[in-house]
Amino acid sequence: MLDLEVVPERSLGNEQWEFALGMPFSQAISILQKHCRVIKNVQVLYSEQTPLSHDLILNLTQDGIKLLFDATNQRLKVRMAHLAQISNSHCIHFNSQAITPTIEQIDQSFGATHPGVYNAAEQLFHLNFRGLSFSFQLDSWNEAPKYEVRMDRFPSIPHGAMVKRMHIYTGNNLQETKAPVMPLACFMGNIFAEGVDVLRDGAGPLGLKLRLLTAGSGLGVMADAKVRYVERSIFFGDSCQDVLGTLGSPHKVFYKSEDKMKIHSPSPHKQVPSKCNDYFFNYFTLGVDILFDSTTHLVKKFVLHTNFPGHYNFNIYHRCDFKIPLVIKKEGADSQTEDCILTTYSKWDQIQELLGHPMEKPVVLHRSSSANNTNPFGSTFCFGLQRMIFEVMQNNHIASVTLYGAPRTTSQARPESSASSH
Amino acid sequence: MASDSPRRPSRCAGGVLVRAQAATEQSYMESVVTFLQDVVPQAYTGAPPTDEKEKIIWVRFEKADVNDTARNPEFLEMHSGTSDPPLCLMIGYTDGMQIWSISLAGEAQELFSVRHGPVRAARILPAPHISPLKADGFAEKRPLLGVCKSTGSSGTSPPYCCADLYSLRTGEMVKSIQFKTPIYELHCNKHILVVSLQEKIAAFDSCTFTKKFFVTSCYPCPGPCLNPIALGSRWLAYAENKLIRCHQSHGGACGDNAQSYTATVINAAKTLKTGLTMVGKVVTQLAGTLPAVTPDEEGTPHSASRRSPPSPGVITIIDTDNVGEGQVLVSEDSDGEGVVAHFPAHDKPISCMQFNPSGMLLVTADTLGHDFHVFQILTHPWASSQSAVHHLYTLHRGETEAKVQDMCFSQDSRWVAISTLRGTSHVFPINPYGGAPCARTHMSPRVVNRMSRFQKSAGLEEIEQELNRAAAVGGGGAGGMGGSSCILGGGGGMGGRCSPIPGMSSSPSGSPLHAKLSNQDSYNNFTNNNMGNPRLTPLPSLTVVLPLAQIKQPMTLGTITKRTGKAKPTPQISPSKSSGGEFCVAAIFASSRSWFLTNPNMKREKDQSRQSVVDSLYIISCYGNVVEHVLEPRPITTAQKISDETPLELSTSPRACWTLARTPQWNELQPPFSSNHPLVLASDLVQYYQYLLAGIPPSSPGPITRHESSDSLASDHSGQDDEEWLSQVEIVTHTGPHRRLWMGPQFQFKTIHPSGQTTVISSSSSVLQSHGPSDVQQPLLDFDTDDLDLRSLRIQPVRSEPVSMPGSSRLLTDRRGQTNIMDAGSGQFDGRGVTLLEVCGSWPESFGVPRHHIGSADISDEGLRERLADAMSESPSRDIVGSATELQREGSIETLSNSSGSTSGSIPRNFEGYRSPLPTNESQPLSLFPTNFP
């Protein structure tokens, strides 16, 4: 039995949890997981082939609630509830238990608004408030045509009409709504990245410039209710303490086990097992992994995750909204360079057009977690170009980008670290 | 290696190189815990054993350019570990000092030796980090040796008040930094030179040696380090003389154990917010006697701390890059810029501290020396008050007082060796992430992750978290809990965590108010902290660790211990006896150099010591002997059954010994040094590497002796790049949850298909489901999805209905392969089961098959193709219109045309999509492998 309070343009929830607009996908998942005994049968709906064309939807089938997440930034955009279905099992704050919300109750609770809009195709009346809209189903009355031709041109909704569904969103228009910025309550002391720029020179990537934002500490009293933006940069060859000071401590540290890819190393020493193992700093909320060398404790690699649904690691990382500037040298006119930017949403065939087709065959990554279950998403393919490795999913989207530094003995230009200045 | 300086008189030419001697093993493993060993120095080659040695005042292992694995190209290329850097060590005598290096081949080479009066502190300054904006003003003079001598350069200054920088290349003094008070110690990294003085710290830029910042609020320590600091690659930790609440980090020290807690709680600093964490399951069998909860007499308002007397045991960590110029002062008025963490670490004054190699851990000792604390520093990018400091370990040395003089971590941070002024080195096992050290964590040569595969797959992490949570909640009210850990004295514990909250005073634990608080706190953690913010997770349980080995210096018991194998008694000099039985020692972990003793002809790679799970421990004593102790951890022998969780024991045995103390007969070895001197050579290489990093041409950083290698360094690796990326692919980057989201059962993944075909396959069902529109009718969906059909996730591989294949068995086998392909590899995994991951470096042959096959099917049997198409698609036209409008609304016209185009074709689009393991696009189906496709 869910007892939820509606705050237009903001949230839906109770005193224990709330789905706030702008909330990241993983946070909503985590709320649902914590209440797995109450909320069951949740569907995750996404488009496999074109994941950006459709919102990512969490469908709480038993509760008639649907959470729509923006396909690009994966933050909560629209929340809708089927009140016809939940009226028996749900209480919204304005109706007591087991009473279906009607037009009168809505009037009472939310006050007056513009007249309703009738949608003939859906046979629904929409009553819009700012950040909140109700839909009334009229086909039970079979009166819809009548309302359309009324003289006052502003059909009123018949008394006793039952709310079929309710939308909560930001702004005035449901169709144009966007996910708002992340609410303060969702930070909880975590650091998020608004964007990650890959710094690079002609030969390859050098480091990352992250636009970080954070707010509050999650301890309630402490929360200085202000979002802070800051730009920080990290580079290959930075020390552990450099990274810790720049990005804060990672969520997890993962020690690599035996490096299976070492078999491909061109170095003749590849068969000598290294004594120590490299380790990853997992920054889940940034969508970034940083690999450190075991002996020198310096940054060796960055892995940027796109968190597309349909990938094995979906919902582990937040989406890293990266931009990789490319300098394309046109072969005909040698002086002409073209600036292109690769983003999280670029597709592999576009990348190939820009970077050229990799000469080598790809590496196939099957991910299978144990004997009992297989990876249902199929394998992914890794292509290496210009010291970047693109993991490409079946739908041509990039699953992750691994950036590795130049072999440590080559020359590389490294701009002065701007990490310290902010 | 035997590159002697020409200045070296011939008489001592042989003395420069010292080979190791096998150490006596008479006292091998008498006891695991208290193990006395007696290493008898034997004659070294070349120089006759002399009775008279010069008196040693300090010893130290040094990290300099010559053993900088990160920047010295000599070690970069041999990264796999065939070439370990030499040990570099310094010995301070009453009349001078010496620098030695011990190569991997076991040869100790004297690099520097002077007799110009006592030296209190000396460092070889590493080549600085440079950039186009910041040039090294002393590039041509490096390597530089910073020394603090009794007689300053000016001669008029009081003793030990001057830090002089000497060029080892030219022999001249290039810089002298004067102070009013005596210098205690020098520290340096590639950014700064830090001079620690009486209750003060001064930092200087390593390129220009101009003043960068200074700290004047240090808490003094009686010794042996009078102003203990720890310098990491970027952070500087020092003992602060007061605790400033508004900058205090979460966490900090927990009480150690029953005894020390009760002993110190009486005069517990008001500011030390200790919560007592008792650990039941750790190696130490602490009796279950929980101390009575002592009401914290803390009633002082938060503002009183300003006037309170200096409080011992507080540590501040600052970011040396970020603190700015001038004085660094942590106060309530300052904004705390550059302060990384600020926390109480001990009740007593801090006497020693050290960062681990990665810089995430800090080990601290107080003046009592009973217990050492290991802290994990969890930083927040810009506020120390939001950082957290987790007290992972209390390393319990004993109940007697001892002064710590040296601490060191092994390279992988799994072992800590702490040496006291009594000359004993205590070896502790730890994990960089906390938790009890056990067979699983310390018997493998590599660091294992916190969760074993078993624990992960069993979901034990979540269970453990629940337990911790429950304990945290219960601990406030009830106290004694049987759980894995519980927080007692909850008022303090919570206060420590939440103390930045103004006005929050701790209350006696057990009060309802407090129970409520802790409930709220854990509730906050429970509900809000759902992204695993590492800084806000419940404090990890504290583990108390006892030393697994205590390696004492021979001379402490030298006259008592029986000696065998050597007639001549060890020279009974007593260099440090005058100072009350204090013995200077230093220790370091490094790979074994004693391999040649057992088998001089053996190749190093074949040596068994390569398989050792822990590096050898080298200890240099006040007698000038470096002894290599081989450490062999093993599961405790008394264990009934050896499992992952079995506690450890450690056997140590001295393996090799170098006698490095110089005698009055030895000549000095003074700069200037030629360019093939190891220190000069290393400095050249590292400086050159820094120039390359900075992208500026070397402005003659001294003679580069290895031009060919330098050229190869700078050469273009683009040719190599193509092959190299394969080995750079990262497969697993994190410890995944034991159940992925898509594994259900709470969540069910369904895909929306623009082409309007549907599949529902339940994630839990093992039955292959046909994909059809006949699945459970969805409740009416939103405006976005109302008209779309959904597919569930193919947890089980999608297979087409069996289609009878005309033709031979060969075709059948072909088709078998094809099925595998259609499963995108997962079908194969069904069969193999245990394979966790498979990576095919080259394009597997079988991937070529389906296209062939489909092609041949196309040609040979039109009907087959139709049937395959039928099998893969059902009612392709059903919702075309709906989805098309949908797509248009979403503005993805390209996709629309794609899907409609494919559905109009004879083979539906998603047939292609599923069959092809490649990310294909209709427009360029073979674009990925233009050259390789047959």
GROMACS .gro file of C-alpha atoms in nm, chain B residues 527-839:
model
  313
  949THR     CA    1   1.795   0.581   0.275
  950ASN     CA    2   1.986   0.871   0.145
  951ASN     CA    3   2.319   0.731   0.085
  952ASN     CA    4   2.203   0.513  -0.188
  953MET     CA    5   2.480   0.588  -0.422
  954GLY     CA    6   2.740   0.457  -0.189
  955ASN     CA    7   2.900   0.785  -0.109
  956PRO     CA    8   3.221   0.656   0.040
  957ARG     CA    9   3.249   0.947   0.276
  958LEU     CA   10   2.914   0.882   0.433
  959THR     CA   11   2.900   0.510   0.459
  960PRO     CA   12   2.888   0.372   0.808
  961LEU     CA   13   3.228   0.371   0.961
  962PRO     CA   14   3.400   0.045   0.889
  963SER     CA   15   3.462  -0.186   1.175
  964LEU     CA   16   3.793  -0.137   1.341
  965THR     CA   17   4.029  -0.427   1.335
  966VAL     CA   18   4.294  -0.478   1.596
  967VAL     CA   19   4.605  -0.643   1.462
  968LEU     CA   20   4.897  -0.785   1.650
  969PRO     CA   21   5.241  -0.791   1.499
  970LEU     CA   22   5.314  -1.114   1.321
  971ALA     CA   23   5.685  -1.075   1.370
  972GLN     CA   24   5.911  -0.869   1.585
  973ILE     CA   25   6.259  -0.845   1.454
  974LYS     CA   26   6.502  -0.728   1.713
  975GLN     CA   27   6.846  -0.599   1.659
  976PRO     CA   28   7.122  -0.836   1.755
  977MET     CA   29   7.313  -0.608   1.978
  978THR     CA   30   7.029  -0.549   2.209
  979LEU     CA   31   7.092  -0.896   2.334
  980GLY     CA   32   7.427  -0.935   2.179
  981THR     CA   33   7.613  -1.052   2.482
  982ILE     CA   34   7.347  -1.296   2.583
  983THR     CA   35   7.270  -1.474   2.266
  984LYS     CA   36   7.497  -1.756   2.185
  985ARG     CA   37   7.688  -1.723   1.872
  986THR     CA   38   7.794  -1.997   1.645
  987GLY     CA   39   8.004  -2.020   1.341
  988LYS     CA   40   8.222  -1.732   1.422
  989ALA     CA   41   8.508  -1.733   1.657
  990LYS     CA   42   8.577  -1.372   1.674
  991PRO     CA   43   8.335  -1.188   1.892
  992THR     CA   44   8.146  -0.916   1.732
  993PRO     CA   45   8.307  -0.587   1.801
  994GLN     CA   46   8.147  -0.463   2.110
  995ILE     CA   47   8.104  -0.109   2.033
  996SER     CA   48   7.808   0.048   2.183
  997PRO     CA   49   7.732   0.344   1.973
  998SER     CA   50   7.398   0.428   2.112
  999LYS     CA   51   7.413   0.283   2.453
 1000SER     CA   52   7.487   0.619   2.593
 1001SER     CA   53   7.148   0.736   2.489
 1002GLY     CA   54   6.971   0.486   2.706
 1003GLY     CA   55   6.951   0.178   2.496
 1004GLU     CA   56   6.831   0.348   2.189
 1005PHE     CA   57   6.913   0.201   1.857
 1006CYS     CA   58   6.855   0.373   1.534
 1007VAL     CA   59   6.711   0.141   1.276
 1008ALA     CA   60   6.528   0.187   0.951
 1009ALA     CA   61   6.336  -0.062   0.745
 1010ILE     CA   62   6.209  -0.092   0.393
 1011PHE     CA   63   6.031  -0.354   0.187
 1012ALA     CA   64   6.196  -0.447  -0.139
 1013SER     CA   65   6.238  -0.750  -0.356
 1014SER     CA   66   6.487  -1.006  -0.248
 1015ARG     CA   67   6.853  -0.960  -0.317
 1016SER     CA   68   6.973  -1.275  -0.154
 1017TRP     CA   69   6.901  -1.505  -0.444
 1018PHE     CA   70   7.260  -1.523  -0.549
 1019LEU     CA   71   7.365  -1.654  -0.214
 1020THR     CA   72   7.183  -1.976  -0.261
 1021ASN     CA   73   7.237  -2.010  -0.627
 1022PRO     CA   74   7.485  -1.772  -0.776
 1023ASN     CA   75   7.445  -1.904  -1.126
 1024MET     CA   76   7.076  -1.909  -1.141
 1025LYS     CA   77   6.894  -1.670  -1.357
 1026ARG     CA   78   6.695  -1.431  -1.160
 1027GLU     CA   79   6.369  -1.501  -1.334
 1028LYS     CA   80   6.385  -1.859  -1.234
 1029ASP     CA   81   6.451  -1.782  -0.880
 1030GLN     CA   82   6.190  -1.903  -0.648
 1031SER     CA   83   6.192  -1.585  -0.457
 1032ARG     CA   84   6.009  -1.427  -0.742
 1033GLN     CA   85   5.713  -1.623  -0.635
 1034SER     CA   86   5.728  -1.500  -0.284
 1035VAL     CA   87   5.409  -1.331  -0.186
 1036VAL     CA   88   5.574  -1.058   0.010
 1037ASP     CA   89   5.884  -0.855  -0.045
 1038SER     CA   90   6.180  -0.898   0.180
 1039LEU     CA   91   6.224  -0.662   0.467
 1040TYR     CA   92   6.554  -0.482   0.483
 1041ILE     CA   93   6.658  -0.341   0.814
 1042ILE     CA   94   6.958  -0.127   0.869
 1043SER     CA   95   7.077  -0.097   1.222
 1044CYS     CA   96   7.293   0.142   1.409
 1045TYR     CA   97   7.587  -0.089   1.346
 1046GLY     CA   98   7.574  -0.024   0.980
 1047ASN     CA   99   7.446  -0.367   0.894
 1048VAL     CA  100   7.175  -0.407   0.639
 1049VAL     CA  101   7.001  -0.739   0.686
 1050GLU     CA  102   6.756  -0.886   0.444
 1051HIS     CA  103   6.480  -1.070   0.622
 1052VAL     CA  104   6.275  -1.303   0.413
 1053LEU     CA  105   5.912  -1.299   0.518
 1054GLU     CA  106   5.698  -1.602   0.464
 1055PRO     CA  107   5.338  -1.569   0.565
 1056ARG     CA  108   5.134  -1.882   0.602
 1057PRO     CA  109   4.806  -1.985   0.754
 1058ILE     CA  110   4.833  -2.035   1.122
 1059THR     CA  111   4.951  -2.384   1.199
 1060THR     CA  112   4.714  -2.443   1.481
 1061ALA     CA  113   4.418  -2.398   1.256
 1062GLN     CA  114   4.208  -2.707   1.225
 1063LYS     CA  115   4.109  -2.637   0.877
 1064ILE     CA  116   4.261  -2.388   0.644
 1065SER     CA  117   4.009  -2.167   0.484
 1066ASP     CA  118   4.008  -1.824   0.336
 1067GLU     CA  119   3.953  -1.670   0.670
 1068THR     CA  120   4.232  -1.848   0.852
 1069PRO     CA  121   4.454  -1.608   1.041
 1070LEU     CA  122   4.812  -1.574   0.945
 1071GLU     CA  123   5.143  -1.634   1.097
 1072LEU     CA  124   5.470  -1.513   0.964
 1073SER     CA  125   5.808  -1.666   0.970
 1074THR     CA  126   6.106  -1.448   0.915
 1075SER     CA  127   6.459  -1.546   0.854
 1076PRO     CA  128   6.763  -1.333   0.796
 1077ARG     CA  129   6.903  -1.420   0.460
 1078ALA     CA  130   7.174  -1.177   0.372
 1079CYS     CA  131   7.374  -0.911   0.540
 1080TRP     CA  132   7.575  -0.616   0.420
 1081THR     CA  133   7.815  -0.444   0.651
 1082LEU     CA  134   7.828  -0.088   0.543
 1083ALA     CA  135   7.958   0.104   0.840
 1084ARG     CA  136   8.273   0.282   0.754
 1085THR     CA  137   8.587   0.278   0.954
 1086PRO     CA  138   8.821   0.566   1.015
 1087GLN     CA  139   9.052   0.420   0.754
 1088TRP     CA  140   8.805   0.471   0.475
 1089ASN     CA  141   8.856   0.773   0.263
 1090GLU     CA  142   8.590   1.018   0.182
 1091LEU     CA  143   8.405   1.009  -0.144
 1092GLN     CA  144   8.316   1.363  -0.220
 1093PRO     CA  145   8.166   1.546  -0.510
 1094PRO     CA  146   8.212   1.661  -0.776
 1095PHE     CA  147   8.108   1.336  -0.932
 1096SER     CA  148   8.152   1.244  -1.290
 1097SER     CA  149   7.853   1.194  -1.512
 1098ASN     CA  150   7.864   0.818  -1.478
 1099HIS     CA  151   7.818   0.831  -1.106
 1100PRO     CA  152   7.488   0.654  -1.036
 1101LEU     CA  153   7.329   0.949  -0.864
 1102VAL     CA  154   7.427   1.190  -1.138
 1103LEU     CA  155   7.324   0.946  -1.406
 1104ALA     CA  156   6.986   0.891  -1.249
 1105SER     CA  157   6.932   1.259  -1.207
 1106ASP     CA  158   7.008   1.316  -1.573
 1107LEU     CA  159   6.765   1.052  -1.681
 1108VAL     CA  160   6.486   1.170  -1.459
 1109GLN     CA  161   6.536   1.530  -1.553
 1110TYR     CA  162   6.529   1.437  -1.916
 1111TYR     CA  163   6.210   1.248  -1.859
 1112GLN     CA  164   6.064   1.550  -1.690
 1113TYR     CA  165   6.156   1.763  -1.986
 1114LEU     CA  166   5.983   1.523  -2.215
 1115LEU     CA  167   5.677   1.526  -1.994
 1116ALA     CA  168   5.669   1.899  -1.987
 1117GLY     CA  169   5.706   1.910  -2.361
 1118ILE     CA  170   5.997   2.146  -2.360
 1119PRO     CA  171   6.334   2.075  -2.516
 1120PRO     CA  172   6.600   1.996  -2.262
 1121SER     CA  173   6.812   2.297  -2.203
 1122SER     CA  174   7.119   2.090  -2.153
 1123PRO     CA  175   7.023   1.908  -1.840
 1124GLY     CA  176   7.370   1.779  -1.819
 1125PRO     CA  177   7.521   1.522  -2.044
 1126ILE     CA  178   7.274   1.267  -2.157
 1127THR     CA  179   7.478   0.960  -2.169
 1128ARG     CA  180   7.225   0.734  -2.319
 1129HIS     CA  181   7.138   0.917  -2.629
 1130GLU     CA  182   7.024   0.618  -2.817
 1131SER     CA  183   6.779   0.526  -2.552
 1132SER     CA  184   6.667   0.880  -2.521
 1133ASP     CA  185   6.602   0.891  -2.888
 1134SER     CA  186   6.403   0.580  -2.871
 1135LEU     CA  187   6.213   0.731  -2.589
 1136ALA     CA  188   6.114   1.023  -2.795
 1137SER     CA  189   6.046   0.825  -3.104
 1138ASP     CA  190   5.705   0.802  -3.243
 1139HIS     CA  191   5.516   0.507  -3.121
 1140SER     CA  192   5.235   0.541  -3.363
 1141GLY     CA  193   5.339   0.233  -3.547
 1142GLN     CA  194   5.328   0.036  -3.231
 1143ASP     CA  195   5.005   0.192  -3.135
 1144ASP     CA  196   4.797  -0.025  -3.353
 1145GLU     CA  197   4.900  -0.348  -3.198
 1146GLU     CA  198   4.921  -0.209  -2.858
 1147TRP     CA  199   4.566  -0.116  -2.796
 1148LEU     CA  200   4.465  -0.477  -2.770
 1149SER     CA  201   4.647  -0.518  -2.447
 1150GLN     CA  202   4.492  -0.198  -2.319
 1151VAL     CA  203   4.137  -0.322  -2.334
 1152GLU     CA  204   3.984  -0.328  -1.991
 1153ILE     CA  205   3.729  -0.596  -1.934
 1154VAL     CA  206   3.631  -0.564  -1.575
 1155THR     CA  207   3.671  -0.234  -1.404
 1156HIS     CA  208   3.471  -0.276  -1.089
 1157THR     CA  209   3.328  -0.526  -0.854
 1158GLY     CA  210   2.981  -0.573  -0.982
 1159PRO     CA  211   2.687  -0.638  -0.760
 1160HIS     CA  212   2.603  -0.997  -0.707
 1161ARG     CA  213   2.287  -0.949  -0.901
 1162ARG     CA  214   2.268  -0.710  -1.183
 1163LEU     CA  215   1.962  -0.503  -1.221
 1164TRP     CA  216   1.847  -0.689  -1.526
 1165MET     CA  217   1.870  -1.022  -1.354
 1166GLY     CA  218   1.552  -0.947  -1.173
 1167PRO     CA  219   1.339  -1.047  -1.004
 1168GLN     CA  220   1.222  -0.706  -0.902
 1169PHE     CA  221   1.312  -0.550  -1.230
 1170GLN     CA  222   1.223  -0.670  -1.569
 1171PHE     CA  223   1.387  -0.523  -1.872
 1172LYS     CA  224   1.175  -0.467  -2.176
 1173THR     CA  225   1.283  -0.313  -2.495
 1174ILE     CA  226   1.084  -0.087  -2.714
 1175HIS     CA  227   1.122  -0.168  -3.077
 1176PRO     CA  228   1.067   0.095  -3.330
 1177SER     CA  229   0.978  -0.166  -3.580
 1178GLY     CA  230   0.698  -0.272  -3.360
 1179GLN     CA  231   0.791  -0.629  -3.295
 1180THR     CA  232   0.767  -0.767  -2.954
 1181THR     CA  233   0.939  -1.020  -2.748
 1182VAL     CA  234   0.882  -1.112  -2.395
 1183ILE     CA  235   1.112  -1.346  -2.229
 1184SER     CA  236   1.107  -1.367  -1.864
 1185SER     CA  237   1.441  -1.330  -1.711
 1186SER     CA  238   1.388  -1.610  -1.470
 1187SER     CA  239   1.238  -1.864  -1.696
 1188SER     CA  240   1.464  -2.112  -1.846
 1189VAL     CA  241   1.220  -2.187  -2.116
 1190LEU     CA  242   1.285  -2.030  -2.443
 1191GLN     CA  243   0.999  -1.817  -2.531
 1192SER     CA  244   0.877  -1.742  -2.864
 1193HIS     CA  245   0.855  -1.381  -2.931
 1194GLY     CA  246   0.518  -1.278  -3.024
 1195PRO     CA  247   0.264  -1.020  -2.961
 1196SER     CA  248   0.082  -1.273  -2.757
 1197ASP     CA  249   0.264  -1.189  -2.442
 1198VAL     CA  250   0.090  -1.054  -2.143
 1199GLN     CA  251  -0.096  -0.751  -2.243
 1200GLN     CA  252   0.067  -0.452  -2.094
 1201PRO     CA  253  -0.143  -0.218  -1.897
 1202LEU     CA  254  -0.206   0.088  -2.096
 1203LEU     CA  255   0.108   0.281  -2.118
 1204ASP     CA  256   0.194   0.635  -2.118
 1205PHE     CA  257   0.164   0.867  -2.407
 1206ASP     CA  258   0.515   0.777  -2.488
 1207THR     CA  259   0.475   0.410  -2.495
 1208ASP     CA  260   0.114   0.339  -2.540
 1209ASP     CA  261   0.155   0.235  -2.892
 1210LEU     CA  262   0.474   0.049  -2.859
 1211ASP     CA  263   0.530  -0.311  -2.806
 1212LEU     CA  264   0.791  -0.434  -2.582
 1213ARG     CA  265   1.047  -0.699  -2.573
 1214SER     CA  266   1.185  -0.843  -2.264
 1215LEU     CA  267   1.543  -0.902  -2.218
 1216ARG     CA  268   1.695  -1.207  -2.366
 1217ILE     CA  269   1.832  -1.347  -2.049
 1218GLN     CA  270   1.815  -1.671  -2.226
 1219PRO     CA  271   1.942  -1.657  -2.573
 1220VAL     CA  272   1.701  -1.593  -2.846
 1221ARG     CA  273   1.672  -1.889  -3.068
 1222SER     CA  274   1.459  -1.934  -3.361
 1223GLU     CA  275   1.213  -2.210  -3.377
 1224PRO     CA  276   1.375  -2.522  -3.499
 1225VAL     CA  277   1.368  -2.507  -3.869
 1226SER     CA  278   1.433  -2.820  -4.053
 1227MET     CA  279   1.724  -2.767  -4.273
 1228PRO     CA  280   1.733  -2.929  -4.603
 1229GLY     CA  281   2.058  -3.074  -4.699
 1230SER     CA  282   2.346  -3.254  -4.549
 1231SER     CA  283   2.466  -3.285  -4.199
 1232ARG     CA  284   2.729  -3.034  -4.277
 1233LEU     CA  285   2.463  -2.782  -4.311
 1234LEU     CA  286   2.330  -2.892  -3.983
 1235THR     CA  287   2.657  -2.835  -3.812
 1236ASP     CA  288   2.676  -2.509  -3.984
 1237ARG     CA  289   2.348  -2.421  -3.849
 1238ARG     CA  290   2.461  -2.522  -3.510
 1239GLY     CA  291   2.734  -2.271  -3.535
 1240GLN     CA  292   2.491  -2.022  -3.656
 1241THR     CA  293   2.278  -2.068  -3.354
 1242ASN     CA  294   2.570  -1.986  -3.142
 1243ILE     CA  295   2.626  -1.677  -3.333
 1244MET     CA  296   2.273  -1.573  -3.300
 1245ASP     CA  297   2.310  -1.599  -2.931
 1246ALA     CA  298   2.586  -1.351  -2.957
 1247GLY     CA  299   2.813  -1.576  -2.773
 1248SER     CA  300   2.594  -1.655  -2.487
 1249GLY     CA  301   2.499  -1.990  -2.615
 1250GLN     CA  302   2.856  -2.097  -2.602
 1251PHE     CA  303   2.873  -1.984  -2.253
 1252ASP     CA  304   2.589  -2.200  -2.158
 1253GLY     CA  305   2.801  -2.489  -2.255
 1254ARG     CA  306   3.121  -2.385  -2.102
 1255GLY     CA  307   2.972  -2.264  -1.790
 1256VAL     CA  308   3.265  -2.165  -1.587
 1257THR     CA  309   3.422  -1.931  -1.831
 1258LEU     CA  310   3.386  -1.595  -1.679
 1259LEU     CA  311   3.494  -1.392  -1.969
 1260GLU     CA  312   3.616  -1.467  -2.304
 1261VAL     CA  313   3.798  -1.233  -2.518
   0.00000   0.00000   0.00000
